[in-house]
XYZ file of C-alpha atoms in Angstrom:
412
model
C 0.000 0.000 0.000
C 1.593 3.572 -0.612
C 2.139 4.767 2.740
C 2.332 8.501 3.562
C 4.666 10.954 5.674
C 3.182 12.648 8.591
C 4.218 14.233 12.118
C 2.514 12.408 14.927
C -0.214 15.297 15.459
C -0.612 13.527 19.150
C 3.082 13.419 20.337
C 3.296 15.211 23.430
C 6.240 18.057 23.173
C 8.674 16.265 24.875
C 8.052 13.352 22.396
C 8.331 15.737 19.621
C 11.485 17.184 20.674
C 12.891 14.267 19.536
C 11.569 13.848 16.284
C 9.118 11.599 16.972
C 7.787 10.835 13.250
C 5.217 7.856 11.815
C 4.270 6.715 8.639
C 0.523 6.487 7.645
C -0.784 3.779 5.875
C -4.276 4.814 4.829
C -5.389 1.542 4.247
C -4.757 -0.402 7.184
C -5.755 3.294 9.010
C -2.719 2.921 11.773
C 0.232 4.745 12.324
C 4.013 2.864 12.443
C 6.542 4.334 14.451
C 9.755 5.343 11.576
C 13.676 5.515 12.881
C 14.612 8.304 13.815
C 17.390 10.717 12.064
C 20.142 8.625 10.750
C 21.846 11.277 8.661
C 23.046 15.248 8.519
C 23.205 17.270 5.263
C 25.769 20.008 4.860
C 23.162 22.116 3.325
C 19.405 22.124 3.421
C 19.520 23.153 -0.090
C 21.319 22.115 -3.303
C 23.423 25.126 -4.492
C 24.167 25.046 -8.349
C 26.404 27.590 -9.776
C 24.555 28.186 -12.947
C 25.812 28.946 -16.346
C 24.194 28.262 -20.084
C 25.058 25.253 -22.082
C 27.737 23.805 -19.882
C 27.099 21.432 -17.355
C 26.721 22.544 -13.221
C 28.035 20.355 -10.345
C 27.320 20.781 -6.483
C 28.197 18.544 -4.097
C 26.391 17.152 -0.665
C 28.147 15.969 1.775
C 26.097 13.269 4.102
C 27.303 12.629 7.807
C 26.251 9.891 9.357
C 24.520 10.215 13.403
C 24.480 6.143 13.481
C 27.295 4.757 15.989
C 26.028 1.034 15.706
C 25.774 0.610 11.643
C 26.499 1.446 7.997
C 23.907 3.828 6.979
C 22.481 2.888 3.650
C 21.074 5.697 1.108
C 19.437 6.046 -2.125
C 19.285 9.637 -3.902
C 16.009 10.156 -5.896
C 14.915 13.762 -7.550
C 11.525 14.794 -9.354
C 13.619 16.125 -12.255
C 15.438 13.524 -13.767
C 15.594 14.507 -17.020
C 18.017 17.830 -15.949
C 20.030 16.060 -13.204
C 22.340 12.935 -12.609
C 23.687 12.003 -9.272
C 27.041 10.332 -8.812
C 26.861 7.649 -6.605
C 22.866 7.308 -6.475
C 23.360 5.315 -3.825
C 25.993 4.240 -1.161
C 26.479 3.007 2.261
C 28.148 5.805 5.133
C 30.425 3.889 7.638
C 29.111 4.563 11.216
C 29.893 8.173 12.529
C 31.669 8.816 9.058
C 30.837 11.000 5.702
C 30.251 10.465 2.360
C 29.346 13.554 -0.556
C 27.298 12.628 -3.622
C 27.808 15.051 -6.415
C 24.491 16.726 -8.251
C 24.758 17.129 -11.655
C 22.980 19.908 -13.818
C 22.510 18.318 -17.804
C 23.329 21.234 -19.951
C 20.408 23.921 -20.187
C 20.043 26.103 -23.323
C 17.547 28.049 -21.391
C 17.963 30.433 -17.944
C 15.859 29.106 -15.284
C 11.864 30.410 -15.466
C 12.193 31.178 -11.539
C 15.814 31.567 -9.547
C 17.530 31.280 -7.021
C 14.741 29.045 -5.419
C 13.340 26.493 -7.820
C 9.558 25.700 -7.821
C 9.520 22.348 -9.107
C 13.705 20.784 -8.549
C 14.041 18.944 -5.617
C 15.651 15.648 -4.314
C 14.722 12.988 -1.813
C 17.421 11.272 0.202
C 16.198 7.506 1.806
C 18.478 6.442 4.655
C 18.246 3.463 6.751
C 20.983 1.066 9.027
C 22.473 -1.489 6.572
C 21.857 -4.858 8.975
C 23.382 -6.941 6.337
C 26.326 -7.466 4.448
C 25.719 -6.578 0.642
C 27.192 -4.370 -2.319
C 25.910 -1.213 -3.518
C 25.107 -2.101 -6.496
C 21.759 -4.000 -4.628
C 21.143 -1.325 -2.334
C 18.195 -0.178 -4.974
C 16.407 -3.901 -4.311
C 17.326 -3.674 -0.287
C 15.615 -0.399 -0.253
C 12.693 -1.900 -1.651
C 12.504 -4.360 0.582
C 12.717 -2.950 3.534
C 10.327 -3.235 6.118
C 7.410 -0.459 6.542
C 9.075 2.405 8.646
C 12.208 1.602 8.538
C 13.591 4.440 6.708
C 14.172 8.201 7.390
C 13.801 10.944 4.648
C 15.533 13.662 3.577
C 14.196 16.556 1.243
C 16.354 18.869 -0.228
C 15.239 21.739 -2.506
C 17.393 23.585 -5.612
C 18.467 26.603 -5.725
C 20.519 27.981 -8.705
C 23.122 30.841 -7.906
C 26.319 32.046 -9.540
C 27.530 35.178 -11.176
C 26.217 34.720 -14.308
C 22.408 34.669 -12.713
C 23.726 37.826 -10.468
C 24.872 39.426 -12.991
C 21.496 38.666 -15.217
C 19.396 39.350 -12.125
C 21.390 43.019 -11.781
C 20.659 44.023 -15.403
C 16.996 43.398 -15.047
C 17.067 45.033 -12.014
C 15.297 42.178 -10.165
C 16.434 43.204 -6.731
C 15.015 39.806 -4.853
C 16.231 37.850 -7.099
C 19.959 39.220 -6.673
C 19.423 39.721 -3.081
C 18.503 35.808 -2.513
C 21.337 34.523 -4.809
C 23.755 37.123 -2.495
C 21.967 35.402 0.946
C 23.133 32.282 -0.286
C 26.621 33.177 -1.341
C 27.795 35.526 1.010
C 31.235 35.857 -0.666
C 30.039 36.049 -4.399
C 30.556 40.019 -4.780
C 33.848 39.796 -3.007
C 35.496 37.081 -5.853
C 34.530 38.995 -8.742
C 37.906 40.863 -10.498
C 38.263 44.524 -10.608
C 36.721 44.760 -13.945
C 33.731 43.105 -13.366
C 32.607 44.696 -10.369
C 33.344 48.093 -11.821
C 30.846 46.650 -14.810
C 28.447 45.470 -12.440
C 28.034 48.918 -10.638
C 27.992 50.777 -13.540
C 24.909 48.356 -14.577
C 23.129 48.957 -11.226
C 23.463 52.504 -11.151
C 21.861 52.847 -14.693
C 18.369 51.430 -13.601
C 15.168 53.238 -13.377
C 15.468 53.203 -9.445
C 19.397 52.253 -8.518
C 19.592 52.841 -5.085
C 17.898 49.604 -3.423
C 20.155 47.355 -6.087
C 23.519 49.628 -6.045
C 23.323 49.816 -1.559
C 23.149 46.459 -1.847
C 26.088 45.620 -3.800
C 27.929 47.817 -2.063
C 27.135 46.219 1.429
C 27.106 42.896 0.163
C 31.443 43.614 -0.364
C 31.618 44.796 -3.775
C 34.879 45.736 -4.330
C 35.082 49.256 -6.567
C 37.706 51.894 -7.449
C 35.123 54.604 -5.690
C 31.186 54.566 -5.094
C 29.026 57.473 -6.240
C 27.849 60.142 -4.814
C 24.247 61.569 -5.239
C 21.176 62.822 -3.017
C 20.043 59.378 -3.552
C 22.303 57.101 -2.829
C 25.738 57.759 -0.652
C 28.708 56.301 -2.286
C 32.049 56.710 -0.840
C 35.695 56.198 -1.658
C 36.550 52.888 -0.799
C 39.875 52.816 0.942
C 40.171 48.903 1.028
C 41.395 49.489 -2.760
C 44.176 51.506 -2.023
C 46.122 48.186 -1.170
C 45.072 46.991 -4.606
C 47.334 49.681 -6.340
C 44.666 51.804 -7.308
C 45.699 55.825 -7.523
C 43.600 58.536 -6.456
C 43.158 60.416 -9.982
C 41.555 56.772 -10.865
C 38.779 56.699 -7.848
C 38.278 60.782 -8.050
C 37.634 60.041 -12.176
C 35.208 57.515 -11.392
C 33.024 59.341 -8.936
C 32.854 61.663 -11.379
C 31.319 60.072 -14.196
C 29.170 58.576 -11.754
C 28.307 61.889 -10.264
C 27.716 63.413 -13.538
C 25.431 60.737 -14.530
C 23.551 60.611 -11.530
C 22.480 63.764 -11.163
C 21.043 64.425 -14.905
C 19.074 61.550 -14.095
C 15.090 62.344 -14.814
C 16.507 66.230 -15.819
C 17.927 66.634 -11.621
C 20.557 69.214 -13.743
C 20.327 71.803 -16.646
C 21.710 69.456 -19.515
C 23.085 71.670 -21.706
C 24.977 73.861 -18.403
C 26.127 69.987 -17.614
C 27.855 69.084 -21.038
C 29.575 72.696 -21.877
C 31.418 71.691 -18.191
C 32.487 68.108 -18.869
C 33.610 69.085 -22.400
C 36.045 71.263 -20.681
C 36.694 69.638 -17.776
C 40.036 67.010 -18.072
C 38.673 64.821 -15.541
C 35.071 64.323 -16.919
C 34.504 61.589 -19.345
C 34.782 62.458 -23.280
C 30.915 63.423 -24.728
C 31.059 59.999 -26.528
C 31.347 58.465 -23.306
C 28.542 60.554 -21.498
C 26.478 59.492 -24.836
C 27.541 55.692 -23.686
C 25.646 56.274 -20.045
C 22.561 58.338 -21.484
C 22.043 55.805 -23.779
C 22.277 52.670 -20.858
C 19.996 55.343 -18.746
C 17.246 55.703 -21.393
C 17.979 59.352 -21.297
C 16.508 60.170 -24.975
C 16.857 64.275 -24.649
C 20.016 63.968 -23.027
C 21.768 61.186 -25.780
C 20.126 64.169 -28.991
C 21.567 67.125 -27.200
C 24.897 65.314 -26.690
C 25.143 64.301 -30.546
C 23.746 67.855 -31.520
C 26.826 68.813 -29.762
C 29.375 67.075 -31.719
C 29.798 63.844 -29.009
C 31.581 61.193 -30.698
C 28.844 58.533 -31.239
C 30.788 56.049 -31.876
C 32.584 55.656 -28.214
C 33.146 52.551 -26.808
C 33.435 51.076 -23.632
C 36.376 48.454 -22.321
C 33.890 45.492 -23.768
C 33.853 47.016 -26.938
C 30.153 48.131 -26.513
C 29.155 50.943 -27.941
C 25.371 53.567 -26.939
C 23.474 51.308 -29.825
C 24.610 48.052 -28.032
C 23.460 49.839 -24.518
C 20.435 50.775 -25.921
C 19.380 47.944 -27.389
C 19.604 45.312 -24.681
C 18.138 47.895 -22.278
C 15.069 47.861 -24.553
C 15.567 51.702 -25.536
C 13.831 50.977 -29.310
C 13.480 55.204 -29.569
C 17.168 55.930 -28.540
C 18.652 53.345 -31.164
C 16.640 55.005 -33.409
C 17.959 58.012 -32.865
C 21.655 56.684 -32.496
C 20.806 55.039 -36.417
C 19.398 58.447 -37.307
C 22.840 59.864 -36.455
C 24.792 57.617 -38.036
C 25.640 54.912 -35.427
C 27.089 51.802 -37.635
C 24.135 49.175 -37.199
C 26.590 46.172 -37.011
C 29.136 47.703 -35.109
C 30.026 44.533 -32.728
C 31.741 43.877 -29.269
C 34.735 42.704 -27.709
C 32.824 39.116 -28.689
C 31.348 40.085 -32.179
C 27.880 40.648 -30.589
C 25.989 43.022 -33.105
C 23.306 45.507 -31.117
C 21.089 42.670 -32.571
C 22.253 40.279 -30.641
C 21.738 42.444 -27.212
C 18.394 43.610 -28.432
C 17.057 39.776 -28.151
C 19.296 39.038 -24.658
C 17.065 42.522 -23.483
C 14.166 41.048 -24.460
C 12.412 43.195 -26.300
C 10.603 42.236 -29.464
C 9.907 46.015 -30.606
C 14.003 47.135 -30.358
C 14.736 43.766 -32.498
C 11.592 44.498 -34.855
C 13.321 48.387 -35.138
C 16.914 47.312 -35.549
C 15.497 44.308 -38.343
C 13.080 47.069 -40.234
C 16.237 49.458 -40.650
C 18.930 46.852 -41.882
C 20.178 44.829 -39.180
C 21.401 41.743 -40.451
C 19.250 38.723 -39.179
C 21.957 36.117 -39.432
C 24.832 38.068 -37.740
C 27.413 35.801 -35.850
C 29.440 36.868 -33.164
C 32.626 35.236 -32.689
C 31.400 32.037 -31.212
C 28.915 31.671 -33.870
C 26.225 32.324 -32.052
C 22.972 34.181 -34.388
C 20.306 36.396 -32.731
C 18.072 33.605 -33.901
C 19.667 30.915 -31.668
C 20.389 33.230 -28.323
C 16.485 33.797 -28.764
C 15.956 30.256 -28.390
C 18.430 29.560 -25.866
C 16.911 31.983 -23.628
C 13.015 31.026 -24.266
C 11.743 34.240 -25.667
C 9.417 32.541 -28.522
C 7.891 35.767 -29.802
C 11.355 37.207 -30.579
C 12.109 33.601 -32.067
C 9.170 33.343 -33.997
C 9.893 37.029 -35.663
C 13.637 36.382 -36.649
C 12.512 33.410 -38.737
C 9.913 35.256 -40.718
C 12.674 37.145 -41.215
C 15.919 35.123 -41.415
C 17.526 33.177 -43.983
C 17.422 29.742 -42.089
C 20.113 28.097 -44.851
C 23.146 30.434 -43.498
């Protein structure tokens, strides 16, 4: 009969201080008394360090609480068509440990929820091993043991990493970076100079930056300096002066990050703004105040800029230039505008992405229809080969899909 997990409603609390648990059989209607905890799990979740089209590992490490016996388990998980387990099952000498690795199958896709998955999770069956036998029966032993003889574990999924930070930062999906930062506490402080610069730069450009930029910054994000605004309080740093980095370099970048900042939603007069950082040596070039309009959505700004003579084709150190920023921020009326001007539509990255390419990773189906309608070349390839046509498929957005085939040449 299937038999059914419950906590003995009944127990007294002194009985349930010590885990009292039974198993149900709703047949027979009576309770049987189950063993009690035979094993600890190094986490109560199962962290995987996501990335696309590579496969993930995490391991668990099982200790065993059983001083009189080997400690038999069998690892079982509702989503066996993503994940493999290596060993599936194994016996834990007494008061010893044993770690099973979790295996992620390669995913084209980016997980529909993260860090907490809705639908991943794994059961763990442990029970003493009373008999001598190999592990390669431990699947029939496990079926035949007797009715409550077995303890459960359940352990849920969680993926984390940078590249889901990173991806959760650029959509501005605060919780979402927040969770993945609860679970790795030391994620900001690994990343290299360069990246964490990147990142900032990426929070401070959203509609609202101060919730996702404060916590970065708390979290240990290591920076050259942190920006200053009525907003948001960013301070020099001085943990990166033993990294070798000099003061013109940390008073340069609060001041692009000052600049930018406050001409956010028109806080300065524009024009006033751009006559001083033309002429001031440690202001960015126009081209590269163009760059941060354009990542801001700052339309007015980005026109009176290029009516000035900004160089709209400045780049940043990836190679990206104000179309690429627009595009995979969604701003379909600012690449417009950067086309208008003269912006080269397949201009490409450090990686040979084309704005194309970023349009579809943003998203949205009206910047890729806009960049398409004016020229953009459907079967662009950056340097790994990858087409706008397959990163739209790789990262589920059918609509986007569905449009660069009615548009593509499907034979190149």
């Amino acid at each position: 009969p299937t038999l059914y997990f419950s906590l003995a409603r009944q127990r007294t609390k002194a009985r349930e201080s010590k885990d009292v648990v039974e198993w149900w059989d709703p047949q027979n209607h009576a309770c049987y008394p189950m063993e009690k905890k035979l094993v600890q799990v190094s986490e109560q979740e199962v962290l995987i360090d996501f990335a696309l089209n590579c496969k993930c590992r995490a391991n668990v490490r099982l200790t065993s609480l059983c001083a009189t016996a080997p400690v038999a388990f069998k690892v079982q998980t509702s989503s066996p068509h993503k994940f493999l387990v290596k060993p599936p099952t194994g016996l834990i000498p007494p008061l010893c440990h044993l770690t099973f690795q979790v295996i992620l199958k390669p995913q084209a896709q980016l997980p529909p929820t993260f860090p907490r998955s809705p639908s991943d999770r794994f059961l763990i069956r442990t029970s003493e091993f009373t008999r001598d036998s190999e592990s390669e029966s431990i699947n029939q032993w496990f079926s035949s043991c007797s009715r409550g003889s077995s303890h459960d574990l359940k352990l849920k999924v969680a993926f984390v990493g940078p590249f889901l930070l990173r991806h959760a930062v650029t959509c501005g999906d605060y919780n979402a970076a927040r969770n993945i930062i609860k679970r790795q506490r030391t994620i900001l402080t690994e990343f290299p100079p360069g990246d964490a610069e990147s990142l900032l730069q990426v929070a401070t450009e959203l509609v609202n930056p101060e919730d996702m930029t404060n916590l970065l910054l708390e979290a240990g994000l290591r920076i050259d300096a942190r920006v200053r605004s009525e907003q948001v309080n960013y301070e020099v740093d001085s943990k990166w002066a033993s990294n070798g980095h000099e003061e013109p370099q940390v008073a340069g970048a609060c001041d692009r990050l000052d600049f930018g900042m406050g001409c956010r939603n028109g806080v300065c007069d524009n024009r006033r703004s751009i006559q001083h950082a033309a002429g001031d040596k440690d202001k960015l070039e126009m081209g590269e105040l163009v760059l941060m309009a354009a990542r801001r959505g700052d339309l007015k700004h980005v026109e009176l800029l290029l009516q000035n003579g900004a160089d709209r084709n400045c780049c940043d150190q990836y190679g990206l230039t104000s179309l690429h920023a627009s595009a995979i921020k969604g701003h379909k009326d600012i690449a417009l505008m950067l086309i208008e001007f003269g912006l080269e539509l397949e201009c490409r990255d450090s990686e040979g992405h084309a704005p194309l390419h970023l349009a579809v990773v943003g998203g949205s189906l009206e910047t890729v229809e806009m960049l398409v309608q004016n020229g953009a070349n459907v079967n662009a390839k950056s340097n790994s080969g990858a087409t706008p046509l397959y990163m739209a498929t790789a990262m589920g957005y059918d609509d986007i899909t569905e449009f660069l085939i009615s548009r593509g040449d499907l034979n190149k």
